[in-house]
PDB file of C-alpha atoms and ligand atoms in Angstrom:
ATOM      1  CA  GLN A   1     -26.264 -40.017 -15.680  1.00  0.00           C
ATOM      2  CA  SER A   2     -24.049 -36.907 -15.791  1.00  0.00           C
ATOM      3  CA  ARG A   3     -24.624 -33.366 -16.940  1.00  0.00           C
ATOM      4  CA  MET A   4     -22.690 -30.235 -17.820  1.00  0.00           C
ATOM      5  CA  LEU A   5     -22.464 -27.558 -15.193  1.00  0.00           C
ATOM      6  CA  VAL A   6     -20.727 -24.400 -16.290  1.00  0.00           C
ATOM      7  CA  GLY A   7     -18.295 -26.358 -18.394  1.00  0.00           C
ATOM      8  CA  VAL A   8     -17.516 -29.086 -15.888  1.00  0.00           C
ATOM      9  CA  ARG A   9     -18.962 -32.553 -16.322  1.00  0.00           C
ATOM     10  CA  ILE A  10     -20.088 -33.889 -12.980  1.00  0.00           C
ATOM     11  CA  ALA A  11     -21.834 -36.974 -11.813  1.00  0.00           C
ATOM     12  CA  PRO A  12     -24.887 -36.105  -9.719  1.00  0.00           C
ATOM     13  CA  ILE A  13     -23.343 -37.301  -6.457  1.00  0.00           C
ATOM     14  CA  GLY A  14     -25.145 -34.754  -4.373  1.00  0.00           C
ATOM     15  CA  ARG A  15     -26.269 -31.223  -3.981  1.00  0.00           C
ATOM     16  CA  ASP A  16     -23.169 -30.149  -2.066  1.00  0.00           C
ATOM     17  CA  LEU A  17     -20.803 -30.957  -4.902  1.00  0.00           C
ATOM     18  CA  VAL A  18     -22.926 -29.006  -7.374  1.00  0.00           C
ATOM     19  CA  LEU A  19     -22.991 -25.993  -5.053  1.00  0.00           C
ATOM     20  CA  ALA A  20     -19.253 -26.222  -4.454  1.00  0.00           C
ATOM     21  CA  LEU A  21     -18.617 -26.138  -8.189  1.00  0.00           C
ATOM     22  CA  VAL A  22     -20.914 -23.171  -8.696  1.00  0.00           C
ATOM     23  CA  ASP A  23     -19.147 -21.364  -5.852  1.00  0.00           C
ATOM     24  CA  ASP A  24     -15.709 -22.110  -7.353  1.00  0.00           C
ATOM     25  CA  ARG A  25     -16.884 -20.858 -10.686  1.00  0.00           C
ATOM     26  CA  THR A  26     -18.179 -17.621  -9.117  1.00  0.00           C
ATOM     27  CA  LYS A  27     -14.863 -17.128  -7.354  1.00  0.00           C
ATOM     28  CA  ALA A  28     -12.886 -17.736 -10.537  1.00  0.00           C
ATOM     29  CA  ARG A  29     -15.079 -15.226 -12.365  1.00  0.00           C
ATOM     30  CA  ARG A  30     -14.538 -12.652  -9.610  1.00  0.00           C
ATOM     31  CA  VAL A  31     -10.763 -13.145  -9.748  1.00  0.00           C
ATOM     32  CA  GLU A  32     -10.891 -12.688 -13.507  1.00  0.00           C
ATOM     33  CA  GLU A  33     -12.982  -9.498 -13.101  1.00  0.00           C
ATOM     34  CA  VAL A  34     -10.519  -8.092 -10.564  1.00  0.00           C
ATOM     35  CA  ARG A  35      -7.631  -8.874 -12.914  1.00  0.00           C
ATOM     36  CA  ARG A  36      -9.390  -7.217 -15.851  1.00  0.00           C
ATOM     37  CA  ASP A  37     -10.237  -4.134 -13.748  1.00  0.00           C
ATOM     38  CA  PHE A  38      -6.595  -3.935 -12.702  1.00  0.00           C
ATOM     39  CA  VAL A  39      -5.385  -3.964 -16.303  1.00  0.00           C
ATOM     40  CA  VAL A  40      -7.917  -1.275 -17.253  1.00  0.00           C
ATOM     41  CA  ASN A  41      -6.895   0.842 -14.236  1.00  0.00           C
ATOM     42  CA  VAL A  42      -3.191   0.404 -14.919  1.00  0.00           C
ATOM     43  CA  SER A  43      -3.476   1.483 -18.540  1.00  0.00           C
ATOM     44  CA  HIS A  44      -5.628   4.457 -17.524  1.00  0.00           C
ATOM     45  CA  GLU A  45      -3.147   5.498 -14.820  1.00  0.00           C
ATOM     46  CA  LEU A  46      -0.173   5.128 -17.165  1.00  0.00           C
ATOM     47  CA  LYS A  47      -1.844   7.160 -19.911  1.00  0.00           C
ATOM     48  CA  THR A  48      -2.002  10.281 -17.737  1.00  0.00           C
ATOM     49  CA  PRO A  49       1.760  10.832 -17.221  1.00  0.00           C
ATOM     50  CA  VAL A  50       2.641   9.514 -20.684  1.00  0.00           C
ATOM     51  CA  GLY A  51       0.112  11.919 -22.239  1.00  0.00           C
ATOM     52  CA  GLY A  52       1.531  14.703 -20.086  1.00  0.00           C
ATOM     53  CA  LEU A  53       5.041  13.976 -21.308  1.00  0.00           C
ATOM     54  CA  ALA A  54       3.927  14.017 -24.958  1.00  0.00           C
ATOM     55  CA  LEU A  55       2.241  17.411 -24.491  1.00  0.00           C
ATOM     56  CA  LEU A  56       5.284  18.827 -22.727  1.00  0.00           C
ATOM     57  CA  ALA A  57       7.601  17.587 -25.486  1.00  0.00           C
ATOM     58  CA  GLU A  58       5.396  19.367 -28.003  1.00  0.00           C
ATOM     59  CA  ALA A  59       5.488  22.530 -25.885  1.00  0.00           C
ATOM     60  CA  VAL A  60       9.302  22.382 -25.822  1.00  0.00           C
ATOM     61  CA  GLU A  61       9.328  22.122 -29.634  1.00  0.00           C
ATOM     62  CA  HIS A  62       7.251  25.265 -29.959  1.00  0.00           C
ATOM     63  CA  ALA A  63       9.195  27.188 -27.323  1.00  0.00           C
ATOM     64  CA  ALA A  64      12.634  26.413 -28.721  1.00  0.00           C
ATOM     65  CA  ASP A  65      13.636  30.097 -28.845  1.00  0.00           C
ATOM     66  CA  ASP A  66      12.464  30.810 -25.277  1.00  0.00           C
ATOM     67  CA  PRO A  67      15.036  29.231 -22.937  1.00  0.00           C
ATOM     68  CA  VAL A  68      13.089  30.130 -19.782  1.00  0.00           C
ATOM     69  CA  ALA A  69       9.991  28.338 -21.053  1.00  0.00           C
ATOM     70  CA  VAL A  70      12.084  25.349 -22.162  1.00  0.00           C
ATOM     71  CA  GLN A  71      13.569  25.127 -18.659  1.00  0.00           C
ATOM     72  CA  ARG A  72      10.102  25.224 -17.117  1.00  0.00           C
ATOM     73  CA  PHE A  73       8.768  22.480 -19.410  1.00  0.00           C
ATOM     74  CA  ALA A  74      11.878  20.363 -18.839  1.00  0.00           C
ATOM     75  CA  LYS A  75      11.335  20.579 -15.086  1.00  0.00           C
ATOM     76  CA  ARG A  76       7.758  19.433 -15.469  1.00  0.00           C
ATOM     77  CA  MET A  77       8.874  16.587 -17.718  1.00  0.00           C
ATOM     78  CA  LYS A  78      11.206  15.477 -14.954  1.00  0.00           C
ATOM     79  CA  THR A  79       8.365  15.501 -12.426  1.00  0.00           C
ATOM     80  CA  GLU A  80       6.121  13.490 -14.758  1.00  0.00           C
ATOM     81  CA  SER A  81       8.808  10.907 -15.473  1.00  0.00           C
ATOM     82  CA  THR A  82       9.581  10.506 -11.756  1.00  0.00           C
ATOM     83  CA  ARG A  83       5.892   9.902 -11.213  1.00  0.00           C
ATOM     84  CA  LEU A  84       5.798   7.399 -14.057  1.00  0.00           C
ATOM     85  CA  THR A  85       8.769   5.485 -12.633  1.00  0.00           C
ATOM     86  CA  ARG A  86       7.147   5.397  -9.193  1.00  0.00           C
ATOM     87  CA  LEU A  87       3.871   4.182 -10.673  1.00  0.00           C
ATOM     88  CA  VAL A  88       5.566   1.355 -12.587  1.00  0.00           C
ATOM     89  CA  THR A  89       7.622   0.339  -9.521  1.00  0.00           C
ATOM     90  CA  GLU A  90       4.531   0.250  -7.316  1.00  0.00           C
ATOM     91  CA  ILE A  91       2.490  -1.671  -9.880  1.00  0.00           C
ATOM     92  CA  VAL A  92       5.233  -4.296 -10.079  1.00  0.00           C
ATOM     93  CA  ASP A  93       5.566  -4.405  -6.259  1.00  0.00           C
ATOM     94  CA  LEU A  94       1.839  -4.852  -5.871  1.00  0.00           C
ATOM     95  CA  SER A  95       1.493  -7.604  -8.439  1.00  0.00           C
ATOM     96  CA  ARG A  96       4.455  -9.408  -6.859  1.00  0.00           C
ATOM     97  CA  LEU A  97       2.757  -9.180  -3.469  1.00  0.00           C
ATOM     98  CA  GLN A  98      -0.530 -10.385  -4.891  1.00  0.00           C
ATOM     99  CA  THR A  99       1.041 -13.485  -6.346  1.00  0.00           C
ATOM    100  CA  ALA A 100       3.550 -13.948  -3.506  1.00  0.00           C
ATOM    101  CA  ASP A 101       4.625 -17.451  -2.742  1.00  0.00           C
ATOM    102  CA  LEU A 102       3.487 -17.679   0.846  1.00  0.00           C
ATOM    103  CA  SER A 103       5.830 -20.579   1.498  1.00  0.00           C
ATOM    104  CA  ASP A 104       8.836 -18.218   1.181  1.00  0.00           C
ATOM    105  CA  PRO A 105      11.037 -18.589   4.267  1.00  0.00           C
ATOM    106  CA  LEU A 106      10.324 -15.920   6.879  1.00  0.00           C
ATOM    107  CA  MET A 107      12.815 -14.627   9.393  1.00  0.00           C
ATOM    108  CA  PRO A 108      12.480 -13.231  12.893  1.00  0.00           C
ATOM    109  CA  VAL A 109      12.135  -9.478  12.585  1.00  0.00           C
ATOM    110  CA  ASN A 110      12.268  -6.846  15.310  1.00  0.00           C
ATOM    111  CA  VAL A 111       9.440  -4.542  14.214  1.00  0.00           C
ATOM    112  CA  ALA A 112      10.803  -1.648  16.291  1.00  0.00           C
ATOM    113  CA  THR A 113      13.933  -1.620  14.087  1.00  0.00           C
ATOM    114  CA  CYS A 114      11.774  -1.533  10.936  1.00  0.00           C
ATOM    115  CA  ALA A 115       9.750   1.357  12.351  1.00  0.00           C
ATOM    116  CA  GLU A 116      12.920   3.283  13.190  1.00  0.00           C
ATOM    117  CA  GLU A 117      14.313   2.751   9.671  1.00  0.00           C
ATOM    118  CA  ALA A 118      11.022   3.769   8.094  1.00  0.00           C
ATOM    119  CA  VAL A 119      10.882   6.962  10.150  1.00  0.00           C
ATOM    120  CA  GLU A 120      14.518   7.810   9.345  1.00  0.00           C
ATOM    121  CA  HIS A 121      13.717   7.468   5.657  1.00  0.00           C
ATOM    122  CA  THR A 122      10.953  10.054   5.866  1.00  0.00           C
ATOM    123  CA  LEU A 123      12.665  12.664   8.059  1.00  0.00           C
ATOM    124  CA  VAL A 124      13.974  14.841   5.208  1.00  0.00           C
ATOM    125  CA  VAL A 125      10.576  15.084   3.522  1.00  0.00           C
ATOM    126  CA  ALA A 126       8.892  15.643   6.896  1.00  0.00           C
ATOM    127  CA  GLY A 127      11.356  18.473   7.592  1.00  0.00           C
ATOM    128  CA  GLU A 128      10.514  20.111   4.259  1.00  0.00           C
ATOM    129  CA  HIS A 129       6.864  20.136   5.385  1.00  0.00           C
ATOM    130  CA  ARG A 130       7.841  21.418   8.874  1.00  0.00           C
ATOM    131  CA  ILE A 131       6.377  18.214  10.316  1.00  0.00           C
ATOM    132  CA  THR A 132       7.940  16.341  13.229  1.00  0.00           C
ATOM    133  CA  VAL A 133       7.894  12.543  13.479  1.00  0.00           C
ATOM    134  CA  SER A 134       8.539  10.564  16.668  1.00  0.00           C
ATOM    135  CA  ALA A 135       9.099   6.815  17.015  1.00  0.00           C
ATOM    136  CA  THR A 136       8.595   4.969  20.302  1.00  0.00           C
ATOM    137  CA  ALA A 137       8.956   1.291  21.080  1.00  0.00           C
ATOM    138  CA  PRO A 138       9.171  -0.910  24.165  1.00  0.00           C
ATOM    139  CA  ALA A 139      12.614  -1.684  25.598  1.00  0.00           C
ATOM    140  CA  GLU A 140      12.251  -5.398  24.863  1.00  0.00           C
ATOM    141  CA  ARG A 141      12.196  -6.706  21.304  1.00  0.00           C
ATOM    142  CA  VAL A 142       8.883  -6.953  19.470  1.00  0.00           C
ATOM    143  CA  MET A 143       9.339  -9.867  17.116  1.00  0.00           C
ATOM    144  CA  VAL A 144       7.286 -11.178  14.191  1.00  0.00           C
ATOM    145  CA  ALA A 145       8.039 -13.655  11.402  1.00  0.00           C
ATOM    146  CA  GLY A 146       8.441 -11.754   8.174  1.00  0.00           C
ATOM    147  CA  ASP A 147      10.620  -9.849   5.760  1.00  0.00           C
ATOM    148  CA  PRO A 148      12.202  -6.753   7.351  1.00  0.00           C
ATOM    149  CA  GLU A 149      12.282  -4.765   4.094  1.00  0.00           C
ATOM    150  CA  LEU A 150       8.602  -5.339   3.391  1.00  0.00           C
ATOM    151  CA  ILE A 151       7.581  -4.449   6.945  1.00  0.00           C
ATOM    152  CA  ALA A 152       9.646  -1.252   6.748  1.00  0.00           C
ATOM    153  CA  THR A 153       8.031  -0.455   3.377  1.00  0.00           C
ATOM    154  CA  ALA A 154       4.560  -0.817   4.894  1.00  0.00           C
ATOM    155  CA  ILE A 155       5.394   1.517   7.793  1.00  0.00           C
ATOM    156  CA  ARG A 156       7.112   4.000   5.473  1.00  0.00           C
ATOM    157  CA  ASN A 157       4.027   4.144   3.227  1.00  0.00           C
ATOM    158  CA  LEU A 158       1.884   4.999   6.259  1.00  0.00           C
ATOM    159  CA  VAL A 159       4.264   7.713   7.474  1.00  0.00           C
ATOM    160  CA  THR A 160       4.557   9.179   3.949  1.00  0.00           C
ATOM    161  CA  ASN A 161       0.762   9.400   3.749  1.00  0.00           C
ATOM    162  CA  ALA A 162       0.609  10.968   7.201  1.00  0.00           C
ATOM    163  CA  ILE A 163       3.053  13.646   5.975  1.00  0.00           C
ATOM    164  CA  ASN A 164       1.206  14.206   2.688  1.00  0.00           C
ATOM    165  CA  TYR A 165      -2.216  14.599   4.270  1.00  0.00           C
ATOM    166  CA  SER A 166      -1.222  16.779   7.263  1.00  0.00           C
ATOM    167  CA  GLY A 167      -0.590  20.500   7.559  1.00  0.00           C
ATOM    168  CA  ARG A 168       2.649  22.312   8.312  1.00  0.00           C
ATOM    169  CA  GLY A 169       3.728  22.301  11.939  1.00  0.00           C
ATOM    170  CA  SER A 170       1.885  19.119  12.837  1.00  0.00           C
ATOM    171  CA  HIS A 171       3.234  16.014  14.548  1.00  0.00           C
ATOM    172  CA  ILE A 172       3.205  12.341  13.603  1.00  0.00           C
ATOM    173  CA  ALA A 173       3.616   9.637  16.253  1.00  0.00           C
ATOM    174  CA  VAL A 174       4.786   6.159  15.303  1.00  0.00           C
ATOM    175  CA  VAL A 175       4.249   3.753  18.186  1.00  0.00           C
ATOM    176  CA  THR A 176       5.317   0.100  18.218  1.00  0.00           C
ATOM    177  CA  ARG A 177       3.879  -2.098  20.965  1.00  0.00           C
ATOM    178  CA  ARG A 178       3.092  -5.651  21.910  1.00  0.00           C
ATOM    179  CA  ARG A 179      -0.593  -6.325  22.548  1.00  0.00           C
ATOM    180  CA  ASP A 180      -1.388  -9.915  23.551  1.00  0.00           C
ATOM    181  CA  ASP A 181      -0.457 -12.118  20.592  1.00  0.00           C
ATOM    182  CA  LEU A 182       0.096  -9.209  18.244  1.00  0.00           C
ATOM    183  CA  VAL A 183       2.770  -6.669  17.474  1.00  0.00           C
ATOM    184  CA  GLU A 184       1.170  -3.372  16.526  1.00  0.00           C
ATOM    185  CA  VAL A 185       2.611  -0.317  14.831  1.00  0.00           C
ATOM    186  CA  SER A 186       0.319   2.693  14.795  1.00  0.00           C
ATOM    187  CA  VAL A 187       0.938   5.864  12.832  1.00  0.00           C
ATOM    188  CA  THR A 188      -1.087   8.797  14.144  1.00  0.00           C
ATOM    189  CA  ASP A 189      -1.320  12.150  12.381  1.00  0.00           C
ATOM    190  CA  GLN A 190      -3.109  15.428  13.064  1.00  0.00           C
ATOM    191  CA  GLY A 191      -4.159  15.882   9.440  1.00  0.00           C
ATOM    192  CA  GLN A 192      -7.401  16.258   7.535  1.00  0.00           C
ATOM    193  CA  GLY A 193      -8.817  12.852   8.497  1.00  0.00           C
ATOM    194  CA  ILE A 194     -10.893  10.462   6.387  1.00  0.00           C
ATOM    195  CA  SER A 195     -14.705  10.149   6.231  1.00  0.00           C
ATOM    196  CA  PRO A 196     -16.298   6.780   7.139  1.00  0.00           C
ATOM    197  CA  GLU A 197     -17.311   6.189   3.478  1.00  0.00           C
ATOM    198  CA  ASP A 198     -13.756   6.788   2.275  1.00  0.00           C
ATOM    199  CA  GLN A 199     -12.303   4.622   5.057  1.00  0.00           C
ATOM    200  CA  GLU A 200     -14.146   1.710   3.436  1.00  0.00           C
ATOM    201  CA  ARG A 201     -12.416   2.276   0.117  1.00  0.00           C
ATOM    202  CA  ILE A 202      -8.916   3.689   0.678  1.00  0.00           C
ATOM    203  CA  PHE A 203      -7.277   0.254   0.692  1.00  0.00           C
ATOM    204  CA  GLU A 204      -8.538  -0.413  -2.857  1.00  0.00           C
ATOM    205  CA  ARG A 205      -6.018  -0.122  -5.663  1.00  0.00           C
ATOM    206  CA  PHE A 206      -5.923   3.362  -7.213  1.00  0.00           C
ATOM    207  CA  TYR A 207      -8.613   4.723  -4.878  1.00  0.00           C
ATOM    208  CA  ARG A 208      -7.894   8.331  -3.910  1.00  0.00           C
ATOM    209  CA  VAL A 209     -10.181  10.596  -1.909  1.00  0.00           C
ATOM    210  CA  ASP A 210      -8.904  13.673  -3.716  1.00  0.00           C
ATOM    211  CA  ALA A 211      -7.129  12.710  -6.931  1.00  0.00           C
ATOM    212  CA  ALA A 212      -5.767  16.234  -7.486  1.00  0.00           C
ATOM    213  CA  ARG A 213      -4.190  16.390  -4.018  1.00  0.00           C
ATOM    214  CA  SER A 214      -2.824  12.866  -4.362  1.00  0.00           C
ATOM    215  CA  ARG A 215      -1.286  13.719  -7.757  1.00  0.00           C
ATOM    216  CA  ALA A 216       0.239  16.903  -6.364  1.00  0.00           C
ATOM    217  CA  THR A 217       2.004  14.894  -3.652  1.00  0.00           C
ATOM    218  CA  GLY A 218       3.216  12.328  -6.193  1.00  0.00           C
ATOM    219  CA  GLY A 219       0.704   9.748  -4.913  1.00  0.00           C
ATOM    220  CA  THR A 220      -0.304   6.786  -7.019  1.00  0.00           C
ATOM    221  CA  GLY A 221      -3.291   5.485  -5.067  1.00  0.00           C
ATOM    222  CA  LEU A 222      -1.408   2.216  -4.524  1.00  0.00           C
ATOM    223  CA  GLY A 223       0.368   2.888  -1.209  1.00  0.00           C
ATOM    224  CA  LEU A 224      -2.310   1.560   1.132  1.00  0.00           C
ATOM    225  CA  SER A 225      -3.080  -1.364  -1.136  1.00  0.00           C
ATOM    226  CA  ILE A 226       0.594  -2.359  -0.861  1.00  0.00           C
ATOM    227  CA  VAL A 227       0.469  -2.004   2.946  1.00  0.00           C
ATOM    228  CA  LYS A 228      -2.624  -4.208   3.089  1.00  0.00           C
ATOM    229  CA  HIS A 229      -1.045  -6.959   0.987  1.00  0.00           C
ATOM    230  CA  ILE A 230       2.195  -6.938   2.969  1.00  0.00           C
ATOM    231  CA  CYS A 231       0.263  -7.335   6.249  1.00  0.00           C
ATOM    232  CA  GLU A 232      -2.082 -10.006   4.929  1.00  0.00           C
ATOM    233  CA  ASN A 233       0.785 -12.028   3.461  1.00  0.00           C
ATOM    234  CA  LEU A 234       2.271 -12.150   6.980  1.00  0.00           C
ATOM    235  CA  GLY A 235      -1.011 -13.253   8.558  1.00  0.00           C
ATOM    236  CA  GLY A 236      -1.863  -9.789   9.889  1.00  0.00           C
ATOM    237  CA  ASP A 237      -3.923  -6.796   8.839  1.00  0.00           C
ATOM    238  CA  VAL A 238      -4.075  -3.009   8.795  1.00  0.00           C
ATOM    239  CA  ILE A 239      -6.907  -0.949  10.243  1.00  0.00           C
ATOM    240  CA  VAL A 240      -7.774   2.731  10.247  1.00  0.00           C
ATOM    241  CA  TRP A 241      -9.381   5.011  12.794  1.00  0.00           C
ATOM    242  CA  SER A 242     -10.224   8.549  11.795  1.00  0.00           C
ATOM    243  CA  GLU A 243     -12.601  11.451  12.158  1.00  0.00           C
ATOM    244  CA  VAL A 244     -12.749  14.216   9.591  1.00  0.00           C
ATOM    245  CA  GLY A 245     -10.669  17.130  10.816  1.00  0.00           C
ATOM    246  CA  GLN A 246      -9.256  15.080  13.712  1.00  0.00           C
ATOM    247  CA  GLY A 247      -6.415  13.262  11.973  1.00  0.00           C
ATOM    248  CA  ALA A 248      -6.056   9.535  11.396  1.00  0.00           C
ATOM    249  CA  THR A 249      -4.440   6.501  12.998  1.00  0.00           C
ATOM    250  CA  PHE A 250      -3.412   3.553  10.832  1.00  0.00           C
ATOM    251  CA  THR A 251      -2.447   0.419  12.746  1.00  0.00           C
ATOM    252  CA  ILE A 252      -0.534  -2.531  11.361  1.00  0.00           C
ATOM    253  CA  ARG A 253      -1.134  -5.727  13.363  1.00  0.00           C
ATOM    254  CA  LEU A 254       1.099  -8.765  12.908  1.00  0.00           C
ATOM    255  CA  PRO A 255       1.205 -12.068  14.808  1.00  0.00           C
ATOM    256  CA  ALA A 256       3.941 -11.886  17.458  1.00  0.00           C
ATOM    257  CA  ILE A 257       6.514 -14.620  17.901  1.00  0.00           C
ATOM    258  CA  ASP A 258       8.384 -15.448  21.086  1.00  0.00           C
ATOM    259  CA  LEU A 259      11.929 -16.573  20.509  1.00  0.00           C
ATOM    260  CA  PRO A 260      13.758 -18.768  22.964  1.00  0.00           C
ATOM    261  CA  ARG A 261      16.363 -16.645  24.806  1.00  0.00           C
ATOM    262  CA  THR A 262      19.313 -18.223  22.966  1.00  0.00           C
ATOM    263  CA  GLU A 263      17.948 -17.300  19.544  1.00  0.00           C
ATOM    264  CA  GLN A 264      17.284 -13.679  20.398  1.00  0.00           C
ATOM    265  CA  SER A 265      20.713 -12.611  19.252  1.00  0.00           C
ATOM    266  CA  THR A 266      20.362 -13.951  15.696  1.00  0.00           C
ATOM    267  CA  ASP A 267      17.744 -11.797  14.052  1.00  0.00           C
ATOM    268  CA  ALA A 268      18.649 -12.977  10.598  1.00  0.00           C
ATOM    269  CA  ALA A 269      18.398 -16.731  11.138  1.00  0.00           C
ATOM    270  CA  ALA A 270      15.660 -18.235   8.979  1.00  0.00           C
ATOM    271  CA  LEU A 271      12.778 -19.662  10.976  1.00  0.00           C
TER     272      LEU A 271
HETATM  273  P1  LIG B   1      -1.895   7.887  -2.449  1.00  0.00           P
HETATM  274  O1  LIG B   1      -0.729   7.537  -3.286  1.00  0.00           O
HETATM  275  O2  LIG B   1      -2.941   8.640  -3.201  1.00  0.00           O
HETATM  276  O3  LIG B   1      -1.533   8.512  -1.152  1.00  0.00           O
HETATM  277  P2  LIG B   1      -2.779   5.566  -0.894  1.00  0.00           P
HETATM  278  O4  LIG B   1      -3.251   4.238  -1.341  1.00  0.00           O
HETATM  279  O5  LIG B   1      -1.572   5.608  -0.028  1.00  0.00           O
HETATM  280  O6  LIG B   1      -2.584   6.453  -2.196  1.00  0.00           O
HETATM  281  O7  LIG B   1      -3.960   6.288  -0.112  1.00  0.00           O
HETATM  282  C1  LIG B   1      -5.265   6.326  -0.714  1.00  0.00           C
HETATM  283  C2  LIG B   1      -5.996   7.595  -0.308  1.00  0.00           C
HETATM  284  O8  LIG B   1      -6.306   7.536   1.103  1.00  0.00           O
HETATM  285  C3  LIG B   1      -5.191   8.865  -0.497  1.00  0.00           C
HETATM  286  O9  LIG B   1      -5.301   9.370  -1.803  1.00  0.00           O
HETATM  287  C4  LIG B   1      -5.815   9.789   0.540  1.00  0.00           C
HETATM  288  O10 LIG B   1      -6.966  10.383  -0.003  1.00  0.00           O
HETATM  289  C5  LIG B   1      -6.269   8.842   1.653  1.00  0.00           C
HETATM  290  N1  LIG B   1      -5.310   8.829   2.800  1.00  0.00           N
HETATM  291  C6  LIG B   1      -4.302   7.940   3.003  1.00  0.00           C
HETATM  292  N2  LIG B   1      -3.651   8.203   4.159  1.00  0.00           N
HETATM  293  C7  LIG B   1      -4.240   9.291   4.692  1.00  0.00           C
HETATM  294  C8  LIG B   1      -4.039  10.051   5.898  1.00  0.00           C
HETATM  295  N3  LIG B   1      -3.076   9.742   6.777  1.00  0.00           N
HETATM  296  N4  LIG B   1      -4.874  11.112   6.127  1.00  0.00           N
HETATM  297  C9  LIG B   1      -5.858  11.432   5.257  1.00  0.00           C
HETATM  298  N5  LIG B   1      -6.107  10.749   4.103  1.00  0.00           N
HETATM  299  C10 LIG B   1      -5.311   9.693   3.825  1.00  0.00           C
END
């Protein structure tokens, strides 16, 4: 005798099989819910800058004989379109990471080099905010198996956040180290910090503690979600320590690899 269980015909072989099917079905439903939420969020997030652009275009039409006003609106249109481009790029990056083929070949990567590149990338913006950024790493190489561009992206996202959520004159320390079987990169700022409730949610897509502040800094609410996916795809994770008013430390932790001496000179060789 067989019966239908949520659309799947099964023979009553045992309780375990039935439970396994129910569990699979629950998981599939959850994945579907997450996907649907994502689509709803994406369209909501896209509507804001697109709506802004439409309003600004209308304002330009009405201000045609006031060149100063036209200039002002045009500048704001540029800001909105930059934001829109960034949003679309990050949405595409994130969905690529979420569906990443984990069998992609990985290469030996010196994380200290990625951290240096990431810091270099952010120095101009940091300077504009009168913020200093330091990068320290051990003398010996700190190797993981991964994709150097993605690892640098993850670190850069953390440093960019540290800049955006800190005050003028503060310092950001980026420290790369080996700890047992892990390579860690921690980014410590002296900024506003994050409450324990928010710490639970900041890695969610589009979650922002203060949407107005995030918008003002050009934030999309996707940065940390991207960091999390990059780390998890490489078998690692990202954790946060913070106290409100005391700054925050984000730490990326990736499984370390030890290369035989002879291979140490060929960073780019596929594993
Ligand atoms: P956003 O583009 O808004 O910065 P993220 O996903 O990078 O999006 O971060 C999510 C939220 O986490 C931010 O909006 C901000 O409220 C909070 N956050 C991230 N990094 C920091 C930090 N270093 N200090 C304080 N708050 C932070």
